[in-house]
Short mmCIF file of C-alpha atoms in Angstrom, two decimals:
data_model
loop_
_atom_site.label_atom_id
_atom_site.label_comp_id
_atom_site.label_asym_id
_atom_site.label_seq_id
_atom_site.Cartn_x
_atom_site.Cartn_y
_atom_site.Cartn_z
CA UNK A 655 0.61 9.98 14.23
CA UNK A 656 4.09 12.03 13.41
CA UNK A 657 5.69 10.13 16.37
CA UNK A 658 4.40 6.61 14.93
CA UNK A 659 5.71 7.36 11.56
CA UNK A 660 8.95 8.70 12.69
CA UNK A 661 9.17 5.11 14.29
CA UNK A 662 8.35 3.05 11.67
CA UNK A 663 11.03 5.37 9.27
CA UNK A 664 13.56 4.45 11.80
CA UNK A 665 12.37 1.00 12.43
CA UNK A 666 12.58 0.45 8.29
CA UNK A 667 16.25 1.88 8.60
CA UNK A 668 17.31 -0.15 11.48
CA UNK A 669 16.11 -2.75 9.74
CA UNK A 670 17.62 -2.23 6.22
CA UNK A 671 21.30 -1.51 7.96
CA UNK A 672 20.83 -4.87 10.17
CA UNK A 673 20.53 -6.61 6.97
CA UNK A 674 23.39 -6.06 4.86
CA UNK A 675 26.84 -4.89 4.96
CA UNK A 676 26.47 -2.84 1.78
CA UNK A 677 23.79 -0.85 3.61
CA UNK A 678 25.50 -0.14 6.79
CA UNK A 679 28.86 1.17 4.48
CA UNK A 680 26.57 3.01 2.27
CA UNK A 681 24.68 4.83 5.70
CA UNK A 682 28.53 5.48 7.20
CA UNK A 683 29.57 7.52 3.72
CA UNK A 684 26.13 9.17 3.30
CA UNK A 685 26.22 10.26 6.83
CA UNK A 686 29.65 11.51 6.63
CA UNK A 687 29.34 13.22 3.66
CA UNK A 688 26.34 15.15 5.12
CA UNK A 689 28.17 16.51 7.82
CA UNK A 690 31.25 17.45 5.26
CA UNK A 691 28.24 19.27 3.32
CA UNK A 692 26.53 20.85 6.35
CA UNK A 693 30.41 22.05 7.76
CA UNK A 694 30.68 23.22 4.52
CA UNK A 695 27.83 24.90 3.77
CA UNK A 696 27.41 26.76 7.11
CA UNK A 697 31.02 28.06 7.17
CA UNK A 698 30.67 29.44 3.48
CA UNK A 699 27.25 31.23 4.20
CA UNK A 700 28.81 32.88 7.38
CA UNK A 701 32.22 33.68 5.77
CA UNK A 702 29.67 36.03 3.06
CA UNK A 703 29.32 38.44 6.53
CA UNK A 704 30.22 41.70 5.59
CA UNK A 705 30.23 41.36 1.55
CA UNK A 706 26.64 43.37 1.05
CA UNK A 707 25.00 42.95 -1.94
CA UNK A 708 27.01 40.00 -3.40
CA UNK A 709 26.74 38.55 0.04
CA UNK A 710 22.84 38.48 -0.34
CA UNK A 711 23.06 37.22 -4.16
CA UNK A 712 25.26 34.36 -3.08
CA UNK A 713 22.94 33.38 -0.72
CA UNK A 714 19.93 33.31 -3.03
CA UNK A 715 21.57 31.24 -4.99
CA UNK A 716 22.83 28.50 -2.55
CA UNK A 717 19.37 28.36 -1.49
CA UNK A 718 18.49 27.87 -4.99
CA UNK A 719 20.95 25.26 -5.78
CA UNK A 720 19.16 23.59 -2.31
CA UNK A 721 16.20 23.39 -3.83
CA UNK A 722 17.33 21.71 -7.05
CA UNK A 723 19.90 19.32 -5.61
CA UNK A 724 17.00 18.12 -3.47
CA UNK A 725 14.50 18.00 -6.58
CA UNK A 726 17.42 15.43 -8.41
CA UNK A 727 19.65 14.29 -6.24
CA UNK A 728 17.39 11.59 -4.34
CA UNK A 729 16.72 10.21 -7.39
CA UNK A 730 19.69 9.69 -8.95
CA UNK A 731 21.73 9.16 -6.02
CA UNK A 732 19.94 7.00 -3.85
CA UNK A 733 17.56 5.59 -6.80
CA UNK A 734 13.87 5.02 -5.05
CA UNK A 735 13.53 5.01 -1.70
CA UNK A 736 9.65 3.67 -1.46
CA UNK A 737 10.03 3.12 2.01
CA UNK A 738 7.70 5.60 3.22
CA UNK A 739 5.33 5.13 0.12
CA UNK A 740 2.48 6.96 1.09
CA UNK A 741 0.56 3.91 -0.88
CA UNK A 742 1.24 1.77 1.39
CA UNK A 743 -0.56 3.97 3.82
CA UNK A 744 -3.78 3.42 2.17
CA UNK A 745 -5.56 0.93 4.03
CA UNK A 746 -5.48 2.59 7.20
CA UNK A 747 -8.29 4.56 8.20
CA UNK A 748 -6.19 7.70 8.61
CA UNK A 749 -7.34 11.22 8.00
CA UNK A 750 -5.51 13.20 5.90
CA UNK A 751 -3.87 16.22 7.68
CA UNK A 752 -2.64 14.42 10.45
CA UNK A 753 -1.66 11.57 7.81
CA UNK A 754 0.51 14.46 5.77
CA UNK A 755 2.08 16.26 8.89
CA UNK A 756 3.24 12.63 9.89
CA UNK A 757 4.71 11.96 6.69
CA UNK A 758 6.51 14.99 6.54
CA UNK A 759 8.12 14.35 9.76
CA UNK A 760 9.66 10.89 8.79
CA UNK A 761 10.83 12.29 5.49
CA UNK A 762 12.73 15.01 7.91
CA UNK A 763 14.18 12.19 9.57
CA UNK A 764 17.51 11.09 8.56
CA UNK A 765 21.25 12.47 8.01
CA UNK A 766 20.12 15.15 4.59
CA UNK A 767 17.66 16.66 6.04
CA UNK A 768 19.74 17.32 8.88
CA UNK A 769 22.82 18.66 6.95
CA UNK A 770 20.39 20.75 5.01
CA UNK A 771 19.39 22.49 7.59
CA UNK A 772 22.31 23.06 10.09
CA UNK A 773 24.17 24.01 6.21
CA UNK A 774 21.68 26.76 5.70
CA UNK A 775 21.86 28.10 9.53
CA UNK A 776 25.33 29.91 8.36
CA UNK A 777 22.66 32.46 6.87
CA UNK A 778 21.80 33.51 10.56
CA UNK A 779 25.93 34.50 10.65
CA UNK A 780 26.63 35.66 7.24
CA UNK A 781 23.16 37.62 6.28
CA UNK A 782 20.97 38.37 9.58
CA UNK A 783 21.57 41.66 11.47
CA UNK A 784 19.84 42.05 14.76
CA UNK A 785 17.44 39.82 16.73
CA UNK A 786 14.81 40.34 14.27
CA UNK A 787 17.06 39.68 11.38
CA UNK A 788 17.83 36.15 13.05
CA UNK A 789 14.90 35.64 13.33
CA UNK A 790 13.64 36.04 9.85
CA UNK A 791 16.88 33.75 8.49
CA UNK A 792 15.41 30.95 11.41
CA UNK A 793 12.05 31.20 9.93
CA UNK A 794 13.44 31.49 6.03
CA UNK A 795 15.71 28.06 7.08
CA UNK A 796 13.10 26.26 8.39
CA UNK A 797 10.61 26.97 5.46
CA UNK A 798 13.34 26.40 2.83
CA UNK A 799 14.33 22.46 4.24
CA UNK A 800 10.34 21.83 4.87
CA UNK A 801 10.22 22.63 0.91
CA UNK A 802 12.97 20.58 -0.08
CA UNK A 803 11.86 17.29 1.49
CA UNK A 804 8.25 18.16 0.09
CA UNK A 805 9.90 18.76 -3.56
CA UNK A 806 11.77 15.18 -2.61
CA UNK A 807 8.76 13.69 -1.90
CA UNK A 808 6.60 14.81 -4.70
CA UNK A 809 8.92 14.07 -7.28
CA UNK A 810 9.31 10.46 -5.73
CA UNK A 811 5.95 9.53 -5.21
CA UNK A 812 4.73 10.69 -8.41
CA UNK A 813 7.76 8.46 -10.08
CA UNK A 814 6.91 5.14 -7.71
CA UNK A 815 2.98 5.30 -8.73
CA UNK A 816 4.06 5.21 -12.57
CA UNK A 817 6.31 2.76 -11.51
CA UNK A 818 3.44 0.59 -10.41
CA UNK A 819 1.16 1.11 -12.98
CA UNK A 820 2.08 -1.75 -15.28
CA UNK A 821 2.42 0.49 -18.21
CA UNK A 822 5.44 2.28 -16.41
CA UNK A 823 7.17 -0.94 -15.77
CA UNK A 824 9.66 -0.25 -18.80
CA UNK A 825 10.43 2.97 -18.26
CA UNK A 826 14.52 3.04 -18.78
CA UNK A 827 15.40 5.64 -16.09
CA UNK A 828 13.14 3.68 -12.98
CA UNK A 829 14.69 0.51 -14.15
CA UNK A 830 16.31 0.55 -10.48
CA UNK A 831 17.49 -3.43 -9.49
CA UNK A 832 15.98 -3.03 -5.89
CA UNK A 833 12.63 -1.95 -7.23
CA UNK A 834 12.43 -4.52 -9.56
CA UNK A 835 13.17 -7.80 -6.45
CA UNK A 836 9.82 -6.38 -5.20
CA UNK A 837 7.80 -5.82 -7.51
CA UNK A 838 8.25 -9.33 -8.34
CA UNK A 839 7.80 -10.54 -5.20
CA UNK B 6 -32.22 -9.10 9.67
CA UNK B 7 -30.88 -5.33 10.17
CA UNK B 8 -29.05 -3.39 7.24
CA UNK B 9 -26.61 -5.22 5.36
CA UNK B 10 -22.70 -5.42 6.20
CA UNK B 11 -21.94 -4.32 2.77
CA UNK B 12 -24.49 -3.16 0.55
CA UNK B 13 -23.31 -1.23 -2.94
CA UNK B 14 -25.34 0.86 -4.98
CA UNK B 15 -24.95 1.80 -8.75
CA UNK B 16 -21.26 1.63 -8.47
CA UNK B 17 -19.36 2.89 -11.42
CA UNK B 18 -16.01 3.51 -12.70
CA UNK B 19 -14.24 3.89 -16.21
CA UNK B 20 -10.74 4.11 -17.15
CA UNK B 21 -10.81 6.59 -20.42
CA UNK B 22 -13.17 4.85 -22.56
CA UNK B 23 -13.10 1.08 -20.96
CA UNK B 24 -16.09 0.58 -18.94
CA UNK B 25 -14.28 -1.33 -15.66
CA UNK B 26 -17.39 -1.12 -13.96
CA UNK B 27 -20.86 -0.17 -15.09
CA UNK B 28 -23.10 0.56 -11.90
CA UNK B 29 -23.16 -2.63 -9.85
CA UNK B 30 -25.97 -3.26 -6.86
CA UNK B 31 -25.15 -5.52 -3.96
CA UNK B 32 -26.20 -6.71 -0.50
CA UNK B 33 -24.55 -8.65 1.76
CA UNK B 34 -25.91 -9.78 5.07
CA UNK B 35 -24.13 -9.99 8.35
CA UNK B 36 -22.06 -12.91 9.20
CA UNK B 37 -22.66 -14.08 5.37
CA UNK B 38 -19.27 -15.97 3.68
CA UNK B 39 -19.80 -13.85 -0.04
CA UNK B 40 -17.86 -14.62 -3.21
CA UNK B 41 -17.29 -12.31 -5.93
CA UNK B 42 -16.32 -14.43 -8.85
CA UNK B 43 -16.01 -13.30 -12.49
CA UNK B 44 -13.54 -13.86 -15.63
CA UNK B 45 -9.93 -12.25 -15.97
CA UNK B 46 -10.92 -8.21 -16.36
CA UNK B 47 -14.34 -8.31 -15.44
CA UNK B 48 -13.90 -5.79 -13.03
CA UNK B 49 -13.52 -7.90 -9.65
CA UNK B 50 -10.63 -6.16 -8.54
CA UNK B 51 -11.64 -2.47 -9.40
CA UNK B 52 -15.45 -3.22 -7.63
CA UNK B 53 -13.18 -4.84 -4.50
CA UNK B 54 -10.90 -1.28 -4.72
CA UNK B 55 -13.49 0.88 -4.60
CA UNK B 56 -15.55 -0.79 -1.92
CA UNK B 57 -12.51 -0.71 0.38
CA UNK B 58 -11.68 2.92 0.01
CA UNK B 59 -8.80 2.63 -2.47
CA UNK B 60 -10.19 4.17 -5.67
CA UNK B 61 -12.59 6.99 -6.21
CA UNK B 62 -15.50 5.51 -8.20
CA UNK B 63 -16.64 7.90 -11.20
CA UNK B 64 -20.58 7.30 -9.34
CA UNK B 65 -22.67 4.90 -6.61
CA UNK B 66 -22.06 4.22 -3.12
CA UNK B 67 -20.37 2.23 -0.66
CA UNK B 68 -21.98 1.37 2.50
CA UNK B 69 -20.31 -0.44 5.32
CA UNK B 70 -22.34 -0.98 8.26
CA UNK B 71 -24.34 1.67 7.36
CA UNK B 72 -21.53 3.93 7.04
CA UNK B 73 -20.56 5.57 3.69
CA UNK B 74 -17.16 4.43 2.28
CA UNK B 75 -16.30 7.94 0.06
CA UNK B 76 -18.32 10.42 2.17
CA UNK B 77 -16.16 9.69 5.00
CA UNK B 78 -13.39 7.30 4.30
CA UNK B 79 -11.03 6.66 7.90
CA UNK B 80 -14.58 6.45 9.61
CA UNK B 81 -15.60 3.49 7.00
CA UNK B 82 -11.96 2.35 7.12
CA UNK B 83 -11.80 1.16 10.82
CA UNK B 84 -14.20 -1.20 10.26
CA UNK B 85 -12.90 -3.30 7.86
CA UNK B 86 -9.83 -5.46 6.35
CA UNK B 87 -8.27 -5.28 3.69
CA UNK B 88 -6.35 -8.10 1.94
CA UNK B 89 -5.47 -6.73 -1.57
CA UNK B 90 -4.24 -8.68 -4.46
CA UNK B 91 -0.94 -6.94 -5.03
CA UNK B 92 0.80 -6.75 -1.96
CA UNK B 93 2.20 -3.05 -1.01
CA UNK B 94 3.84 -4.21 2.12
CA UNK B 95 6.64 -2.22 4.06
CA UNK B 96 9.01 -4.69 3.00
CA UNK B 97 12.04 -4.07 5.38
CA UNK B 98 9.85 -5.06 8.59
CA UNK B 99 10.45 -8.58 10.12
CA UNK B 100 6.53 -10.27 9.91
CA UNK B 101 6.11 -9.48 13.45
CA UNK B 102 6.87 -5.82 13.36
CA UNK B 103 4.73 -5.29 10.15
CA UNK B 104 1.62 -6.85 12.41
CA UNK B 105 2.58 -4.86 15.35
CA UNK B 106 3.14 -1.93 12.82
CA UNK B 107 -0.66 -2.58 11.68
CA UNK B 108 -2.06 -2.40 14.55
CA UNK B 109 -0.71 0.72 16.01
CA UNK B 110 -1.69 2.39 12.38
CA UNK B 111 -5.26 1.74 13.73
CA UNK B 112 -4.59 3.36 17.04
CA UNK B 113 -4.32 0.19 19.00
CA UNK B 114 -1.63 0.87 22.35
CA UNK B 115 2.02 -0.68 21.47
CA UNK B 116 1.24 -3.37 24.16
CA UNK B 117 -1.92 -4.74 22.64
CA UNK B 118 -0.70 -4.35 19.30
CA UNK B 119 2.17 -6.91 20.04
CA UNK B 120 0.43 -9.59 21.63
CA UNK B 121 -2.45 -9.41 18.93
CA UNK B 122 -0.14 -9.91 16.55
CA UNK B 123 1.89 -12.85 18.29
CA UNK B 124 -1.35 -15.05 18.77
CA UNK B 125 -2.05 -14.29 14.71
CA UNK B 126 1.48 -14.94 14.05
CA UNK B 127 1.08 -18.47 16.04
CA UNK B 128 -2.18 -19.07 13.79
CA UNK B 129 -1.05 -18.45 10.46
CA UNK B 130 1.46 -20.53 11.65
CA UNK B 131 4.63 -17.72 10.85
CA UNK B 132 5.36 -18.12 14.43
CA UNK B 133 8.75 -19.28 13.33
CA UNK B 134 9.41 -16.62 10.83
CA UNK B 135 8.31 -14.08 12.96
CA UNK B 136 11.61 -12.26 12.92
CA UNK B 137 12.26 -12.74 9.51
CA UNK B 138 12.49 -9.34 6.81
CA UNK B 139 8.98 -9.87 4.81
CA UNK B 140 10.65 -9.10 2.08
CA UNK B 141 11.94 -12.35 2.09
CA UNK B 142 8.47 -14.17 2.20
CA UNK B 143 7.33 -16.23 -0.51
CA UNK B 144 3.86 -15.71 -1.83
CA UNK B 145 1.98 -17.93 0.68
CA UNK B 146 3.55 -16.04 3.88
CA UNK B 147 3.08 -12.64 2.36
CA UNK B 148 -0.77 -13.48 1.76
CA UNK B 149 -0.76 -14.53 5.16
CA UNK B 150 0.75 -11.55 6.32
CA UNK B 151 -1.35 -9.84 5.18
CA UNK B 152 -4.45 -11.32 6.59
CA UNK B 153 -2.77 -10.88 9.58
CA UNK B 154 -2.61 -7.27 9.36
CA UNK B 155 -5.76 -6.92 8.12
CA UNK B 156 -7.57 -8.81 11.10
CA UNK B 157 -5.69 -7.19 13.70
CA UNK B 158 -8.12 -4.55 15.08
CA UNK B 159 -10.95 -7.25 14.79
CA UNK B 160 -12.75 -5.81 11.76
CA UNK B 161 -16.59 -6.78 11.30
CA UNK B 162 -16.47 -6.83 7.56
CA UNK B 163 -13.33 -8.33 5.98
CA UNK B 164 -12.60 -8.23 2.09
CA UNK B 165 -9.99 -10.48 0.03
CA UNK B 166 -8.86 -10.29 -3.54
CA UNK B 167 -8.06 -13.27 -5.00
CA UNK B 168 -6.86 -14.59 -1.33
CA UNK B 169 -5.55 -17.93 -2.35
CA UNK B 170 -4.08 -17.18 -5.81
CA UNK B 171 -0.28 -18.54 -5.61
CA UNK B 172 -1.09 -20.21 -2.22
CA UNK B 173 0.21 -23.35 -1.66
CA UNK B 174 -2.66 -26.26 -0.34
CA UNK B 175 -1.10 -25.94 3.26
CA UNK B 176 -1.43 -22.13 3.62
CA UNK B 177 -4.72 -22.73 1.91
CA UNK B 178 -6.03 -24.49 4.38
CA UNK B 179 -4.99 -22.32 7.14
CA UNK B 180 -6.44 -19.12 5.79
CA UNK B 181 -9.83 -20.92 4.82
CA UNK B 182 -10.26 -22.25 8.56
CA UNK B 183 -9.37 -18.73 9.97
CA UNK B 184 -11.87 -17.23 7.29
CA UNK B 185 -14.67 -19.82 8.45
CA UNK B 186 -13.94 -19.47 12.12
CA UNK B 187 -13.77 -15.80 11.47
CA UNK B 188 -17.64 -15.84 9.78
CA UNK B 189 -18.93 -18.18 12.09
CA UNK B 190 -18.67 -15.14 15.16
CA UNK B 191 -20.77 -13.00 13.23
CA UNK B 192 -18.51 -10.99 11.23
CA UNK B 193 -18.73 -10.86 7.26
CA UNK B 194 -16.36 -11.96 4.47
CA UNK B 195 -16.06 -10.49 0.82
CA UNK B 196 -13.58 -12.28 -1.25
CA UNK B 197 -13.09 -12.64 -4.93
CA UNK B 198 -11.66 -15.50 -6.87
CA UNK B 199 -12.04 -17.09 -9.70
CA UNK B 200 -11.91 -20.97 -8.50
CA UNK B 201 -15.18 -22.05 -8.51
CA UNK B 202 -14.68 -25.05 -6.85
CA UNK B 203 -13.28 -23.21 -3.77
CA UNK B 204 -16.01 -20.78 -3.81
CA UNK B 205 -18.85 -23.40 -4.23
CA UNK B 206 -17.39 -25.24 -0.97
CA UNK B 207 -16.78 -22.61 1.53
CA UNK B 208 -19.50 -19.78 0.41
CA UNK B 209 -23.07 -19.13 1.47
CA UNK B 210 -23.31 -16.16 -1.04
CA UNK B 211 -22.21 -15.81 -4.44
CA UNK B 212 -22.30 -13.19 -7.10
CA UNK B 213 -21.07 -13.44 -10.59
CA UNK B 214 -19.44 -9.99 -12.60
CA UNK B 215 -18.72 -9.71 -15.82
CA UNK B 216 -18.02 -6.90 -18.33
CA UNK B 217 -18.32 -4.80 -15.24
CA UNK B 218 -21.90 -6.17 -14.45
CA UNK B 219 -23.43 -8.32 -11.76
CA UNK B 220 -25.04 -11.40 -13.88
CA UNK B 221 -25.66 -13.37 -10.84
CA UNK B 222 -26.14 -12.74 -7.56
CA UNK B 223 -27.75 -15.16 -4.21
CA UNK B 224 -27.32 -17.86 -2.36
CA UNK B 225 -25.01 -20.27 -3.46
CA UNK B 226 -27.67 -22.56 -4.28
CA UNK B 227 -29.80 -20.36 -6.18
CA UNK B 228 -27.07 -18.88 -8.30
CA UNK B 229 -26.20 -23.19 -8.87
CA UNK B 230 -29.61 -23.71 -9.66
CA UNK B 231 -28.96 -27.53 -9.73
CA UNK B 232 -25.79 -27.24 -11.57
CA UNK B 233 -22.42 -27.04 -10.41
CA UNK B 234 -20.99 -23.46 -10.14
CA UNK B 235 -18.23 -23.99 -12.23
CA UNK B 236 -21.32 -24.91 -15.10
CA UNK B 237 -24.02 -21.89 -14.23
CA UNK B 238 -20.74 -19.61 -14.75
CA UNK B 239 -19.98 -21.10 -17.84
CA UNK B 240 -24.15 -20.47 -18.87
CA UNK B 241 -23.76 -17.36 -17.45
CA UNK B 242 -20.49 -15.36 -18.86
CA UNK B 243 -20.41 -17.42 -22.21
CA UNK B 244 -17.96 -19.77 -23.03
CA UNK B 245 -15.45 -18.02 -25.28
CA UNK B 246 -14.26 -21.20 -27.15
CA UNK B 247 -14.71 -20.96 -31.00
CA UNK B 248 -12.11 -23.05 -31.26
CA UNK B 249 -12.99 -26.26 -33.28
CA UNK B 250 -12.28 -25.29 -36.99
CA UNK B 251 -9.32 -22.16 -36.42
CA UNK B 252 -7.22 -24.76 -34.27
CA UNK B 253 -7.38 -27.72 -36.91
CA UNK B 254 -3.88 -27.84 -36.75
CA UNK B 255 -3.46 -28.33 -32.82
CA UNK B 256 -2.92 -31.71 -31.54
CA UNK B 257 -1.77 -33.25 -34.17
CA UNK B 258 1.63 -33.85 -34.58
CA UNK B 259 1.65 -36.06 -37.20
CA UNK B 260 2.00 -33.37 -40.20
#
């Protein structure tokens, strides 16, 4: 099921970058900007090496700011992306824990999620001491970006179903031109 | 005759205080062509959702084949298609991935799921479109899209809102021979709509809603009863035209 999912997300993509210039520019700058953010990121967190307790504050915090730049950003950045609308999902006779492990593996597909998490490896150089203590920052990493895309992907599925409902329709902030060419349609 | 392919039992479900539907029974047999017809808001669409594992009902049950819709969903699922009235397609697949796309959702192998959808393609007669984003469908294609996916895995019990609302007469046609063809080999249709004239020709079963209720249900000839559908409805729900004295003004243009 994850496999067949992760297909489809990349199929949708392929598809969406295939069709218009706009797209393919817009998924060159978003890509390269990730990488400027994951350089970033990971050289900052293992520059901290050494600093102590501010080192370990620092770090909180960018894992923090993570967390809330994933909780915004996709919205107001990228507007909707309904692509992977669970919704759409719902006519298949698919059981539900195989159904949300597959989902959560095409949401980890693509450029962010990437930069997100090679970003926050610079915590294995600039906080972890010993093989245990890389350990724990692999295990912390992993658990942080599998929290982010979830937070992504609550806030935007709970946003496209009040979208749908007709009574959302007018809601200023979703008024998003792409959304509005299919719900038309 | 066995069980039924559908049969419903004290269905309910109410949105705040509104009533959608209030505990509807139905059976229908195997290899029967059923319509569910009903006014604007009677509750055609909620009954349909509910049935097909979309929306929780507040109370009753939904048995397909014998098997329960809401005490185990995916196992109830796999038997049946879906054609909804608001399509929630993924929009940025060319028609012939989305069928493809379908069909592997079901656990069909890639293989199979390609050359299913090719012949469907060729009979909803998209064969030319095939490669075309469905996001640039018009109504007619989407519906048949949709049919499409929903007859991929060969379901025995198939269910359709509103199928041929915004269809032209050509698409029409098509999906009404595919639905007949698809009857007449046993399996079992469930469609609402609210053209009567459409419903009197093609089903074998009709049931009338309204107000969330089941006024009417049989053969279409009993439900008739020597009149024409489109009349017994009319006896049936009520016209709702108290219009003679309030509209004294309309039609004349003379004032």
């Amino acid at each position: 099921m994850a496999r067949l999912l992760v297909q489809l997300k990349l199929r949708l993509l392929f598809n969406a970058l295939r069709a218009s210039t706009g797209a393919k520019v817009a998924f060159v700058l978003s890509t390269t900007l990730a990488a400027l953010v994951a350089g970033g990121i990971f050289y900052l967190l293992s520059t901290l090496r050494g600093d102590g307790i501010a080192a370990a504050d620092l770090t909180t915090v960018i894992f923090c700011a993570f967390g809330i730049a994933w909780l915004i950003l996709p919205l107001v950045v990228f507007g909707l992306d309904s692509t992977m609308d669970p919704a759409t999902l719902a006519l298949y006779p698919l059981r539900t824990r195989p159904l949300a492990v597959g989902l959560l593996a095409a949401s980890a597909t693509g450029a962010w999620p990437a930069a997100t998490l090679l970003g926050l490896l610079g915590v294995t150089v600039g906080l972890a001491h010993g093989a245990l203590g890389v350990l724990i920052a692999l295990l912390a990493v992993v658990l942080q970006v599998l929290f982010c895309i979830t937070l992504a992907r609550f806030v935007t599925t709970s946003l496209a179903g009040m979208l749908r409902s007709r009574r959302g329709k007018v809601s200023p902030s979703t008024a998003h031109p792409r959304r509005w060419r299919t719900e038309s349609g | 005759m066995g069980e039924p392919a559908i049969a419903v039992r004290g269905l309910r479900k109410s949105f705040g205080p509104k009533e959608a539907v209030a505990g509807i029974d139905l059976d229908i047999a195997a290899g029967s062509l059923a319509g569910l017809v009903g006014p604007n808001g009677a509750g055609k669409t909620t009954s349909l959702s509910m049935m097909t594992g979309l929306l929780r009902p507040d109370g009753g049950r939904v048995l397909i084949n014998g098997l329960d819709m809401w005490a185990d969903p995916p196992a109830a699922k796999a038997v049946i298609g879906v054609v909804p009235a608001e399509a929630r397609l993924f929009e940025r697949l060319s028609g012939e991935e989305l069928l493809e796309y379908a069909g592997r959702l079901r656990g069909m192998p890639a293989s199979e799921a390609r050359s299913r959808a090719a012949q469907l393609l060729g009979v909803l007669d998209l064969a030319e479109d095939a490669k075309r984003l469905v996001a640039d469908y018009s109504t007619g294609m989407r519906k048949k899209a949709m049919l499409g996916c929903a007859l991929i895995h060969n379901p025995s019990v198939l269910f359709l809102d509103e199928p041929l609302e915004g269809v032209d007469p050509v698409s029409a046609d098509v999906i009404r021979r595919l639905l007949t063809r698809f009857v007449g080999s046993g399996s079992t249709v469930l469609f609402s709509s609210h053209v009567m004239e459409l419903v009197e020709q093609v089903c074998d079963h009709v049931s009338i809603i309204d107000k969330g209720r089941i006024v009417a249900t049989g053969t279409t000839d009993e439900v008739r009863n020597g009149k024409t559908l489109q009349q017994a409805f009319i006896d049936l729900v009520g016209s709702r035209a108290n219009d003679e004295e309030v509209l004294s003004w309309l039609g004349s243009s003379s004032s």
